[in-house]
């Protein structure tokens, strides 16, 4: 939701339903590229978007060696070109090939002021925004800042390998949609199988994915393939239930 009429809402780089793979600091360099190439091919085969969040130093490497992945930065700072030693310039991310940025992760939390400023800067350079939130109240508050995607997950569940409750998934998704139905909601805490992905989609989520459930799996291709199956089914379901985009057939002469 953008309250300033002078601001323009751009189209997000990613289309729901989609999968996110966030390598955090588990993988980098050639290892990250190997997983990225696997994910890129599977994304193409399934015709489902995959967002791939990598170390900042690897953005250009991944972007230049994949075709379909939406490469995402794991953080940025709301600075402009000029001074800013040690901070991450939004323009540098876009120039390296990033199409999205993840903000306010539990492992890198932001103040509301910095998050708000980051969202403004991301729009200015054309990066889609993915913002993390913990409690239902946080989900509602952050939704009012107008990100493209929200990751709703209790901080206590991150990296634990256990799924959040049905009530949390349903209530946090509803809390965001009540503020702005156009915001895509990703539920990924504890997700490690295709069955987990199907569950969160059935509870109203637009996307799923994760980190350790994917990068620590012994078979990257098999794990990602399994997760894409329910996402592809959800994409087909949404396509079939969408209203016709053109005029009624009887009006066509």
mmCIF file of N, CA, C and O in Angstrom, residues 58-148:
data_model
loop_
_atom_site.group_PDB
_atom_site.id
_atom_site.type_symbol
_atom_site.label_atom_id
_atom_site.label_comp_id
_atom_site.label_asym_id
_atom_site.label_seq_id
_atom_site.Cartn_x
_atom_site.Cartn_y
_atom_site.Cartn_z
ATOM 1 N N UNK A 58 28.231 -12.588 -4.607
ATOM 2 C CA UNK A 58 27.881 -13.596 -5.610
ATOM 3 C C UNK A 58 26.740 -13.178 -6.527
ATOM 4 O O UNK A 58 26.357 -13.945 -7.420
ATOM 5 N N UNK A 59 26.186 -12.004 -6.332
ATOM 6 C CA UNK A 59 25.024 -11.595 -7.135
ATOM 7 C C UNK A 59 25.338 -11.605 -8.617
ATOM 8 O O UNK A 59 24.607 -12.193 -9.426
ATOM 9 N N UNK A 60 26.428 -10.959 -9.022
ATOM 10 C CA UNK A 60 26.752 -10.896 -10.449
ATOM 11 C C UNK A 60 27.042 -12.292 -11.002
ATOM 12 O O UNK A 60 26.615 -12.630 -12.121
ATOM 13 N N UNK A 61 27.773 -13.115 -10.252
ATOM 14 C CA UNK A 61 28.085 -14.484 -10.688
ATOM 15 C C UNK A 61 26.807 -15.255 -10.993
ATOM 16 O O UNK A 61 26.686 -15.889 -12.052
ATOM 17 N N UNK A 62 25.843 -15.207 -10.078
ATOM 18 C CA UNK A 62 24.604 -15.966 -10.256
ATOM 19 C C UNK A 62 23.768 -15.366 -11.373
ATOM 20 O O UNK A 62 23.223 -16.085 -12.226
ATOM 21 N N UNK A 63 23.654 -14.040 -11.400
ATOM 22 C CA UNK A 63 22.820 -13.387 -12.412
ATOM 23 C C UNK A 63 23.334 -13.644 -13.828
ATOM 24 O O UNK A 63 22.542 -13.815 -14.759
ATOM 25 N N UNK A 64 24.638 -13.687 -13.992
ATOM 26 C CA UNK A 64 25.206 -13.850 -15.328
ATOM 27 C C UNK A 64 25.222 -15.297 -15.805
ATOM 28 O O UNK A 64 25.441 -15.545 -16.998
ATOM 29 N N UNK A 65 24.988 -16.245 -14.907
ATOM 30 C CA UNK A 65 25.046 -17.662 -15.296
ATOM 31 C C UNK A 65 23.718 -18.383 -15.128
ATOM 32 O O UNK A 65 23.674 -19.618 -15.146
ATOM 33 N N UNK A 66 22.637 -17.638 -14.956
ATOM 34 C CA UNK A 66 21.299 -18.229 -14.914
ATOM 35 C C UNK A 66 20.374 -17.383 -15.780
ATOM 36 O O UNK A 66 20.662 -16.227 -16.075
ATOM 37 N N UNK A 67 19.248 -17.986 -16.170
ATOM 38 C CA UNK A 67 18.319 -17.307 -17.066
ATOM 39 C C UNK A 67 17.003 -16.916 -16.395
ATOM 40 O O UNK A 67 16.483 -15.832 -16.629
ATOM 41 N N UNK A 68 16.456 -17.802 -15.562
ATOM 42 C CA UNK A 68 15.108 -17.579 -15.015
ATOM 43 C C UNK A 68 15.099 -17.115 -13.566
ATOM 44 O O UNK A 68 14.099 -16.550 -13.108
ATOM 45 N N UNK A 69 16.147 -17.375 -12.833
ATOM 46 C CA UNK A 69 16.133 -17.058 -11.407
ATOM 47 C C UNK A 69 15.951 -15.562 -11.170
ATOM 48 O O UNK A 69 16.507 -14.728 -11.886
ATOM 49 N N UNK A 70 15.187 -15.227 -10.142
ATOM 50 C CA UNK A 70 15.103 -13.851 -9.662
ATOM 51 C C UNK A 70 16.146 -13.734 -8.564
ATOM 52 O O UNK A 70 15.950 -14.218 -7.441
ATOM 53 N N UNK A 71 17.286 -13.165 -8.892
ATOM 54 C CA UNK A 71 18.389 -13.077 -7.932
ATOM 55 C C UNK A 71 18.072 -11.961 -6.927
ATOM 56 O O UNK A 71 17.712 -10.849 -7.308
ATOM 57 N N UNK A 72 18.222 -12.284 -5.647
ATOM 58 C CA UNK A 72 17.895 -11.333 -4.582
ATOM 59 C C UNK A 72 19.100 -11.113 -3.680
ATOM 60 O O UNK A 72 19.856 -12.043 -3.377
ATOM 61 N N UNK A 73 19.250 -9.873 -3.249
ATOM 62 C CA UNK A 73 20.249 -9.538 -2.233
ATOM 63 C C UNK A 73 19.664 -9.843 -0.863
ATOM 64 O O UNK A 73 18.456 -9.775 -0.659
ATOM 65 N N UNK A 74 20.534 -10.146 0.090
ATOM 66 C CA UNK A 74 20.081 -10.498 1.434
ATOM 67 C C UNK A 74 19.933 -9.284 2.344
ATOM 68 O O UNK A 74 19.435 -9.405 3.465
ATOM 69 N N UNK A 75 20.327 -8.117 1.855
ATOM 70 C CA UNK A 75 20.202 -6.884 2.642
ATOM 71 C C UNK A 75 20.680 -5.720 1.777
ATOM 72 O O UNK A 75 21.374 -5.921 0.784
ATOM 73 N N UNK A 76 20.286 -4.510 2.141
ATOM 74 C CA UNK A 76 20.879 -3.309 1.571
ATOM 75 C C UNK A 76 20.689 -2.174 2.568
ATOM 76 O O UNK A 76 19.949 -2.309 3.555
ATOM 77 N N UNK A 77 21.358 -1.076 2.326
ATOM 78 C CA UNK A 77 21.252 0.095 3.193
ATOM 79 C C UNK A 77 20.634 1.253 2.420
ATOM 80 O O UNK A 77 20.849 1.384 1.215
ATOM 81 N N UNK A 78 19.883 2.115 3.095
ATOM 82 C CA UNK A 78 19.189 3.212 2.402
ATOM 83 C C UNK A 78 20.091 4.411 2.147
ATOM 84 O O UNK A 78 19.795 5.540 2.554
ATOM 85 N N UNK A 79 21.206 4.153 1.466
ATOM 86 C CA UNK A 79 22.148 5.226 1.178
ATOM 87 C C UNK A 79 22.071 5.595 -0.304
ATOM 88 O O UNK A 79 21.528 4.844 -1.120
ATOM 89 N N UNK A 80 22.604 6.753 -0.635
ATOM 90 C CA UNK A 80 22.701 7.215 -2.018
ATOM 91 C C UNK A 80 24.170 7.206 -2.423
ATOM 92 O O UNK A 80 25.062 7.170 -1.558
ATOM 93 N N UNK A 81 24.451 7.216 -3.718
ATOM 94 C CA UNK A 81 25.855 7.245 -4.157
ATOM 95 C C UNK A 81 26.608 8.401 -3.506
ATOM 96 O O UNK A 81 26.112 9.519 -3.410
ATOM 97 N N UNK A 82 27.798 8.112 -3.035
ATOM 98 C CA UNK A 82 28.601 9.107 -2.337
ATOM 99 C C UNK A 82 29.241 8.477 -1.114
ATOM 100 O O UNK A 82 29.814 7.393 -1.177
ATOM 101 N N UNK A 83 29.109 9.131 0.004
ATOM 102 C CA UNK A 83 29.651 8.579 1.244
ATOM 103 C C UNK A 83 28.835 7.367 1.678
ATOM 104 O O UNK A 83 27.653 7.270 1.395
ATOM 105 N N UNK A 84 29.500 6.464 2.411
ATOM 106 C CA UNK A 84 28.794 5.276 2.886
ATOM 107 C C UNK A 84 29.716 4.080 3.005
ATOM 108 O O UNK A 84 29.328 2.944 2.717
ATOM 109 N N UNK A 85 30.943 4.317 3.443
ATOM 110 C CA UNK A 85 31.945 3.257 3.562
ATOM 111 C C UNK A 85 31.390 2.057 4.330
ATOM 112 O O UNK A 85 30.877 2.180 5.436
ATOM 113 N N UNK A 86 31.456 0.874 3.710
ATOM 114 C CA UNK A 86 31.034 -0.356 4.361
ATOM 115 C C UNK A 86 29.554 -0.647 4.266
ATOM 116 O O UNK A 86 29.116 -1.730 4.663
ATOM 117 N N UNK A 87 28.766 0.293 3.740
ATOM 118 C CA UNK A 87 27.334 0.071 3.572
ATOM 119 C C UNK A 87 27.050 -0.446 2.164
ATOM 120 O O UNK A 87 27.882 -0.323 1.257
ATOM 121 N N UNK A 88 25.861 -1.013 1.978
ATOM 122 C CA UNK A 88 25.510 -1.638 0.700
ATOM 123 C C UNK A 88 24.618 -0.692 -0.087
ATOM 124 O O UNK A 88 23.486 -0.401 0.323
ATOM 125 N N UNK A 89 25.116 -0.210 -1.201
ATOM 126 C CA UNK A 89 24.433 0.764 -2.039
ATOM 127 C C UNK A 89 23.383 0.077 -2.915
ATOM 128 O O UNK A 89 23.707 -0.865 -3.645
ATOM 129 N N UNK A 90 22.129 0.514 -2.886
ATOM 130 C CA UNK A 90 21.085 -0.117 -3.712
ATOM 131 C C UNK A 90 21.430 -0.147 -5.196
ATOM 132 O O UNK A 90 21.193 -1.160 -5.874
ATOM 133 N N UNK A 91 21.980 0.948 -5.722
ATOM 134 C CA UNK A 91 22.342 0.979 -7.134
ATOM 135 C C UNK A 91 23.347 -0.098 -7.496
ATOM 136 O O UNK A 91 23.320 -0.637 -8.614
ATOM 137 N N UNK A 92 24.238 -0.432 -6.565
ATOM 138 C CA UNK A 92 25.244 -1.452 -6.856
ATOM 139 C C UNK A 92 24.612 -2.831 -6.986
ATOM 140 O O UNK A 92 25.081 -3.669 -7.768
ATOM 141 N N UNK A 93 23.557 -3.071 -6.234
ATOM 142 C CA UNK A 93 22.867 -4.356 -6.319
ATOM 143 C C UNK A 93 22.172 -4.510 -7.663
ATOM 144 O O UNK A 93 22.271 -5.553 -8.320
ATOM 145 N N UNK A 94 21.452 -3.457 -8.069
ATOM 146 C CA UNK A 94 20.762 -3.499 -9.357
ATOM 147 C C UNK A 94 21.763 -3.643 -10.497
ATOM 148 O O UNK A 94 21.536 -4.392 -11.456
ATOM 149 N N UNK A 95 22.896 -2.943 -10.412
ATOM 150 C CA UNK A 95 23.907 -3.011 -11.466
ATOM 151 C C UNK A 95 24.530 -4.401 -11.555
ATOM 152 O O UNK A 95 24.938 -4.836 -12.642
ATOM 153 N N UNK A 96 24.602 -5.103 -10.436
ATOM 154 C CA UNK A 96 25.184 -6.446 -10.424
ATOM 155 C C UNK A 96 24.222 -7.511 -10.929
ATOM 156 O O UNK A 96 24.637 -8.640 -11.188
ATOM 157 N N UNK A 97 22.937 -7.156 -11.059
ATOM 158 C CA UNK A 97 21.971 -8.116 -11.582
ATOM 159 C C UNK A 97 20.902 -8.540 -10.608
ATOM 160 O O UNK A 97 20.056 -9.381 -10.936
ATOM 161 N N UNK A 98 20.893 -7.988 -9.394
ATOM 162 C CA UNK A 98 19.817 -8.300 -8.446
ATOM 163 C C UNK A 98 18.510 -7.702 -8.951
ATOM 164 O O UNK A 98 18.487 -6.611 -9.513
ATOM 165 N N UNK A 99 17.431 -8.425 -8.715
ATOM 166 C CA UNK A 99 16.105 -7.928 -9.087
ATOM 167 C C UNK A 99 15.207 -7.764 -7.869
ATOM 168 O O UNK A 99 14.090 -7.285 -7.976
ATOM 169 N N UNK A 100 15.711 -8.180 -6.708
ATOM 170 C CA UNK A 100 14.930 -8.082 -5.474
ATOM 171 C C UNK A 100 15.883 -7.970 -4.298
ATOM 172 O O UNK A 100 17.083 -8.251 -4.415
ATOM 173 N N UNK A 101 15.336 -7.573 -3.151
ATOM 174 C CA UNK A 101 16.135 -7.487 -1.933
ATOM 175 C C UNK A 101 15.282 -7.945 -0.757
ATOM 176 O O UNK A 101 14.087 -7.652 -0.689
ATOM 177 N N UNK A 102 15.904 -8.706 0.144
ATOM 178 C CA UNK A 102 15.242 -9.162 1.365
ATOM 179 C C UNK A 102 15.645 -8.230 2.503
ATOM 180 O O UNK A 102 16.828 -7.906 2.662
ATOM 181 N N UNK A 103 14.670 -7.798 3.279
ATOM 182 C CA UNK A 103 14.914 -6.833 4.347
ATOM 183 C C UNK A 103 14.290 -7.304 5.661
ATOM 184 O O UNK A 103 13.272 -7.996 5.669
ATOM 185 N N UNK A 104 14.936 -6.888 6.758
ATOM 186 C CA UNK A 104 14.398 -7.101 8.110
ATOM 187 C C UNK A 104 14.319 -8.571 8.517
ATOM 188 O O UNK A 104 13.463 -8.952 9.314
ATOM 189 N N UNK A 105 15.220 -9.381 8.008
ATOM 190 C CA UNK A 105 15.265 -10.779 8.461
ATOM 191 C C UNK A 105 15.627 -10.799 9.939
ATOM 192 O O UNK A 105 16.315 -9.905 10.446
ATOM 193 N N UNK A 106 15.192 -11.818 10.641
ATOM 194 C CA UNK A 106 15.466 -11.930 12.075
ATOM 195 C C UNK A 106 16.962 -11.924 12.369
ATOM 196 O O UNK A 106 17.383 -11.513 13.459
ATOM 197 N N UNK A 107 17.776 -12.356 11.405
ATOM 198 C CA UNK A 107 19.215 -12.352 11.587
ATOM 199 C C UNK A 107 19.864 -11.020 11.187
ATOM 200 O O UNK A 107 21.070 -10.838 11.348
ATOM 201 N N UNK A 108 19.038 -10.112 10.654
ATOM 202 C CA UNK A 108 19.517 -8.770 10.299
ATOM 203 C C UNK A 108 18.346 -7.793 10.416
ATOM 204 O O UNK A 108 17.893 -7.225 9.414
ATOM 205 N N UNK A 109 17.846 -7.578 11.647
ATOM 206 C CA UNK A 109 16.661 -6.729 11.836
ATOM 207 C C UNK A 109 16.964 -5.255 11.599
ATOM 208 O O UNK A 109 18.102 -4.800 11.761
ATOM 209 N N UNK A 110 15.919 -4.515 11.221
ATOM 210 C CA UNK A 110 16.035 -3.093 10.935
ATOM 211 C C UNK A 110 15.082 -2.299 11.826
ATOM 212 O O UNK A 110 14.051 -2.812 12.260
ATOM 213 N N UNK A 111 15.415 -1.046 12.051
ATOM 214 C CA UNK A 111 14.458 -0.152 12.690
ATOM 215 C C UNK A 111 13.371 0.160 11.669
ATOM 216 O O UNK A 111 13.560 0.006 10.454
ATOM 217 N N UNK A 112 12.219 0.599 12.141
ATOM 218 C CA UNK A 112 11.136 0.967 11.232
ATOM 219 C C UNK A 112 11.590 2.088 10.306
ATOM 220 O O UNK A 112 11.283 2.093 9.106
ATOM 221 N N UNK A 113 12.344 3.045 10.841
ATOM 222 C CA UNK A 113 12.810 4.169 10.030
ATOM 223 C C UNK A 113 13.714 3.690 8.901
ATOM 224 O O UNK A 113 13.574 4.123 7.743
ATOM 225 N N UNK A 114 14.666 2.798 9.209
ATOM 226 C CA UNK A 114 15.566 2.292 8.166
ATOM 227 C C UNK A 114 14.818 1.423 7.156
ATOM 228 O O UNK A 114 15.105 1.466 5.952
ATOM 229 N N UNK A 115 13.864 0.615 7.640
ATOM 230 C CA UNK A 115 13.086 -0.217 6.729
ATOM 231 C C UNK A 115 12.284 0.647 5.770
ATOM 232 O O UNK A 115 12.257 0.406 4.557
ATOM 233 N N UNK A 116 11.635 1.669 6.296
ATOM 234 C CA UNK A 116 10.860 2.573 5.455
ATOM 235 C C UNK A 116 11.758 3.237 4.410
ATOM 236 O O UNK A 116 11.414 3.311 3.222
ATOM 237 N N UNK A 117 12.931 3.692 4.838
ATOM 238 C CA UNK A 117 13.859 4.330 3.902
ATOM 239 C C UNK A 117 14.374 3.336 2.863
ATOM 240 O O UNK A 117 14.550 3.679 1.686
ATOM 241 N N UNK A 118 14.617 2.100 3.282
ATOM 242 C CA UNK A 118 15.062 1.063 2.359
ATOM 243 C C UNK A 118 14.015 0.811 1.269
ATOM 244 O O UNK A 118 14.351 0.630 0.092
ATOM 245 N N UNK A 119 12.754 0.755 1.662
ATOM 246 C CA UNK A 119 11.686 0.500 0.697
ATOM 247 C C UNK A 119 11.613 1.619 -0.347
ATOM 248 O O UNK A 119 11.419 1.359 -1.540
ATOM 249 N N UNK A 120 11.795 2.843 0.104
ATOM 250 C CA UNK A 120 11.804 3.968 -0.832
ATOM 251 C C UNK A 120 12.959 3.843 -1.815
ATOM 252 O O UNK A 120 12.801 3.989 -3.037
ATOM 253 N N UNK A 121 14.144 3.549 -1.299
ATOM 254 C CA UNK A 121 15.329 3.435 -2.165
ATOM 255 C C UNK A 121 15.201 2.251 -3.124
ATOM 256 O O UNK A 121 15.618 2.335 -4.284
ATOM 257 N N UNK A 122 14.630 1.146 -2.648
ATOM 258 C CA UNK A 122 14.469 -0.022 -3.517
ATOM 259 C C UNK A 122 13.575 0.316 -4.707
ATOM 260 O O UNK A 122 13.869 -0.060 -5.850
ATOM 261 N N UNK A 123 12.486 1.029 -4.443
ATOM 262 C CA UNK A 123 11.608 1.430 -5.545
ATOM 263 C C UNK A 123 12.339 2.339 -6.528
ATOM 264 O O UNK A 123 12.138 2.253 -7.741
ATOM 265 N N UNK A 124 13.181 3.196 -6.005
ATOM 266 C CA UNK A 124 13.898 4.139 -6.866
ATOM 267 C C UNK A 124 14.838 3.437 -7.835
ATOM 268 O O UNK A 124 15.042 3.903 -8.960
ATOM 269 N N UNK A 125 15.418 2.314 -7.408
ATOM 270 C CA UNK A 125 16.370 1.614 -8.282
ATOM 271 C C UNK A 125 15.759 0.395 -8.959
ATOM 272 O O UNK A 125 16.440 -0.314 -9.689
ATOM 273 N N UNK A 126 14.463 0.142 -8.733
ATOM 274 C CA UNK A 126 13.772 -0.939 -9.423
ATOM 275 C C UNK A 126 13.909 -2.309 -8.819
ATOM 276 O O UNK A 126 13.730 -3.318 -9.520
ATOM 277 N N UNK A 127 14.200 -2.393 -7.530
ATOM 278 C CA UNK A 127 14.294 -3.691 -6.852
ATOM 279 C C UNK A 127 12.965 -4.040 -6.198
ATOM 280 O O UNK A 127 12.379 -3.211 -5.487
ATOM 281 N N UNK A 128 12.488 -5.265 -6.410
ATOM 282 C CA UNK A 128 11.324 -5.741 -5.671
ATOM 283 C C UNK A 128 11.721 -5.962 -4.221
ATOM 284 O O UNK A 128 12.876 -6.287 -3.915
ATOM 285 N N UNK A 129 10.762 -5.791 -3.311
ATOM 286 C CA UNK A 129 11.065 -5.848 -1.886
ATOM 287 C C UNK A 129 10.395 -7.034 -1.211
ATOM 288 O O UNK A 129 9.209 -7.291 -1.412
ATOM 289 N N UNK A 130 11.182 -7.742 -0.415
ATOM 290 C CA UNK A 130 10.715 -8.884 0.357
ATOM 291 C C UNK A 130 11.045 -8.583 1.813
ATOM 292 O O UNK A 130 12.222 -8.497 2.178
ATOM 293 N N UNK A 131 10.024 -8.402 2.642
ATOM 294 C CA UNK A 131 10.243 -7.962 4.015
ATOM 295 C C UNK A 131 9.764 -9.022 4.994
ATOM 296 O O UNK A 131 8.673 -9.578 4.845
ATOM 297 N N UNK A 132 10.576 -9.285 5.998
ATOM 298 C CA UNK A 132 10.263 -10.299 6.998
ATOM 299 C C UNK A 132 9.561 -9.679 8.203
ATOM 300 O O UNK A 132 9.831 -8.533 8.576
ATOM 301 N N UNK A 133 8.671 -10.453 8.815
ATOM 302 C CA UNK A 133 7.964 -10.014 10.018
ATOM 303 C C UNK A 133 7.738 -11.219 10.912
ATOM 304 O O UNK A 133 7.660 -12.363 10.449
ATOM 305 N N UNK A 134 7.599 -10.953 12.200
ATOM 306 C CA UNK A 134 7.479 -12.010 13.202
ATOM 307 C C UNK A 134 6.028 -12.181 13.664
ATOM 308 O O UNK A 134 5.299 -13.050 13.181
ATOM 309 N N UNK A 135 5.576 -11.340 14.575
ATOM 310 C CA UNK A 135 4.245 -11.470 15.152
ATOM 311 C C UNK A 135 3.160 -11.005 14.189
ATOM 312 O O UNK A 135 3.440 -10.346 13.177
ATOM 313 N N UNK A 136 1.919 -11.317 14.509
ATOM 314 C CA UNK A 136 0.793 -10.862 13.697
ATOM 315 C C UNK A 136 0.760 -9.339 13.659
ATOM 316 O O UNK A 136 0.528 -8.734 12.609
ATOM 317 N N UNK A 137 1.019 -8.706 14.800
ATOM 318 C CA UNK A 137 1.024 -7.243 14.855
ATOM 319 C C UNK A 137 2.099 -6.671 13.939
ATOM 320 O O UNK A 137 1.879 -5.676 13.240
ATOM 321 N N UNK A 138 3.286 -7.296 13.922
ATOM 322 C CA UNK A 138 4.349 -6.838 13.033
ATOM 323 C C UNK A 138 3.945 -7.011 11.569
ATOM 324 O O UNK A 138 4.220 -6.141 10.737
ATOM 325 N N UNK A 139 3.310 -8.126 11.263
ATOM 326 C CA UNK A 139 2.871 -8.367 9.890
ATOM 327 C C UNK A 139 1.934 -7.258 9.423
ATOM 328 O O UNK A 139 2.064 -6.744 8.304
ATOM 329 N N UNK A 140 0.983 -6.881 10.280
ATOM 330 C CA UNK A 140 0.044 -5.821 9.925
ATOM 331 C C UNK A 140 0.755 -4.482 9.760
ATOM 332 O O UNK A 140 0.502 -3.733 8.805
ATOM 333 N N UNK A 141 1.641 -4.163 10.686
ATOM 334 C CA UNK A 141 2.323 -2.872 10.643
ATOM 335 C C UNK A 141 3.217 -2.757 9.413
ATOM 336 O O UNK A 141 3.195 -1.750 8.698
ATOM 337 N N UNK A 142 3.999 -3.794 9.138
ATOM 338 C CA UNK A 142 4.926 -3.740 8.014
ATOM 339 C C UNK A 142 4.175 -3.758 6.689
ATOM 340 O O UNK A 142 4.600 -3.125 5.716
ATOM 341 N N UNK A 143 3.040 -4.440 6.635
ATOM 342 C CA UNK A 143 2.245 -4.451 5.406
ATOM 343 C C UNK A 143 1.853 -3.034 4.999
ATOM 344 O O UNK A 143 1.734 -2.725 3.803
ATOM 345 N N UNK A 144 1.671 -2.157 5.964
ATOM 346 C CA UNK A 144 1.271 -0.774 5.658
ATOM 347 C C UNK A 144 2.393 0.020 4.984
ATOM 348 O O UNK A 144 2.144 1.089 4.427
ATOM 349 N N UNK A 145 3.610 -0.513 5.021
ATOM 350 C CA UNK A 145 4.726 0.143 4.339
ATOM 351 C C UNK A 145 4.776 -0.218 2.856
ATOM 352 O O UNK A 145 5.536 0.376 2.107
ATOM 353 N N UNK A 146 3.985 -1.211 2.451
ATOM 354 C CA UNK A 146 3.851 -1.521 1.034
ATOM 355 C C UNK A 146 4.926 -2.342 0.378
ATOM 356 O O UNK A 146 5.288 -2.067 -0.774
ATOM 357 N N UNK A 147 5.475 -3.375 1.025
ATOM 358 C CA UNK A 147 6.439 -4.238 0.318
ATOM 359 C C UNK A 147 5.726 -5.072 -0.746
ATOM 360 O O UNK A 147 4.501 -5.205 -0.738
ATOM 361 N N UNK A 148 6.498 -5.635 -1.667
ATOM 362 C CA UNK A 148 5.915 -6.510 -2.685
ATOM 363 C C UNK A 148 5.594 -7.886 -2.119
ATOM 364 O O UNK A 148 4.584 -8.496 -2.483
#
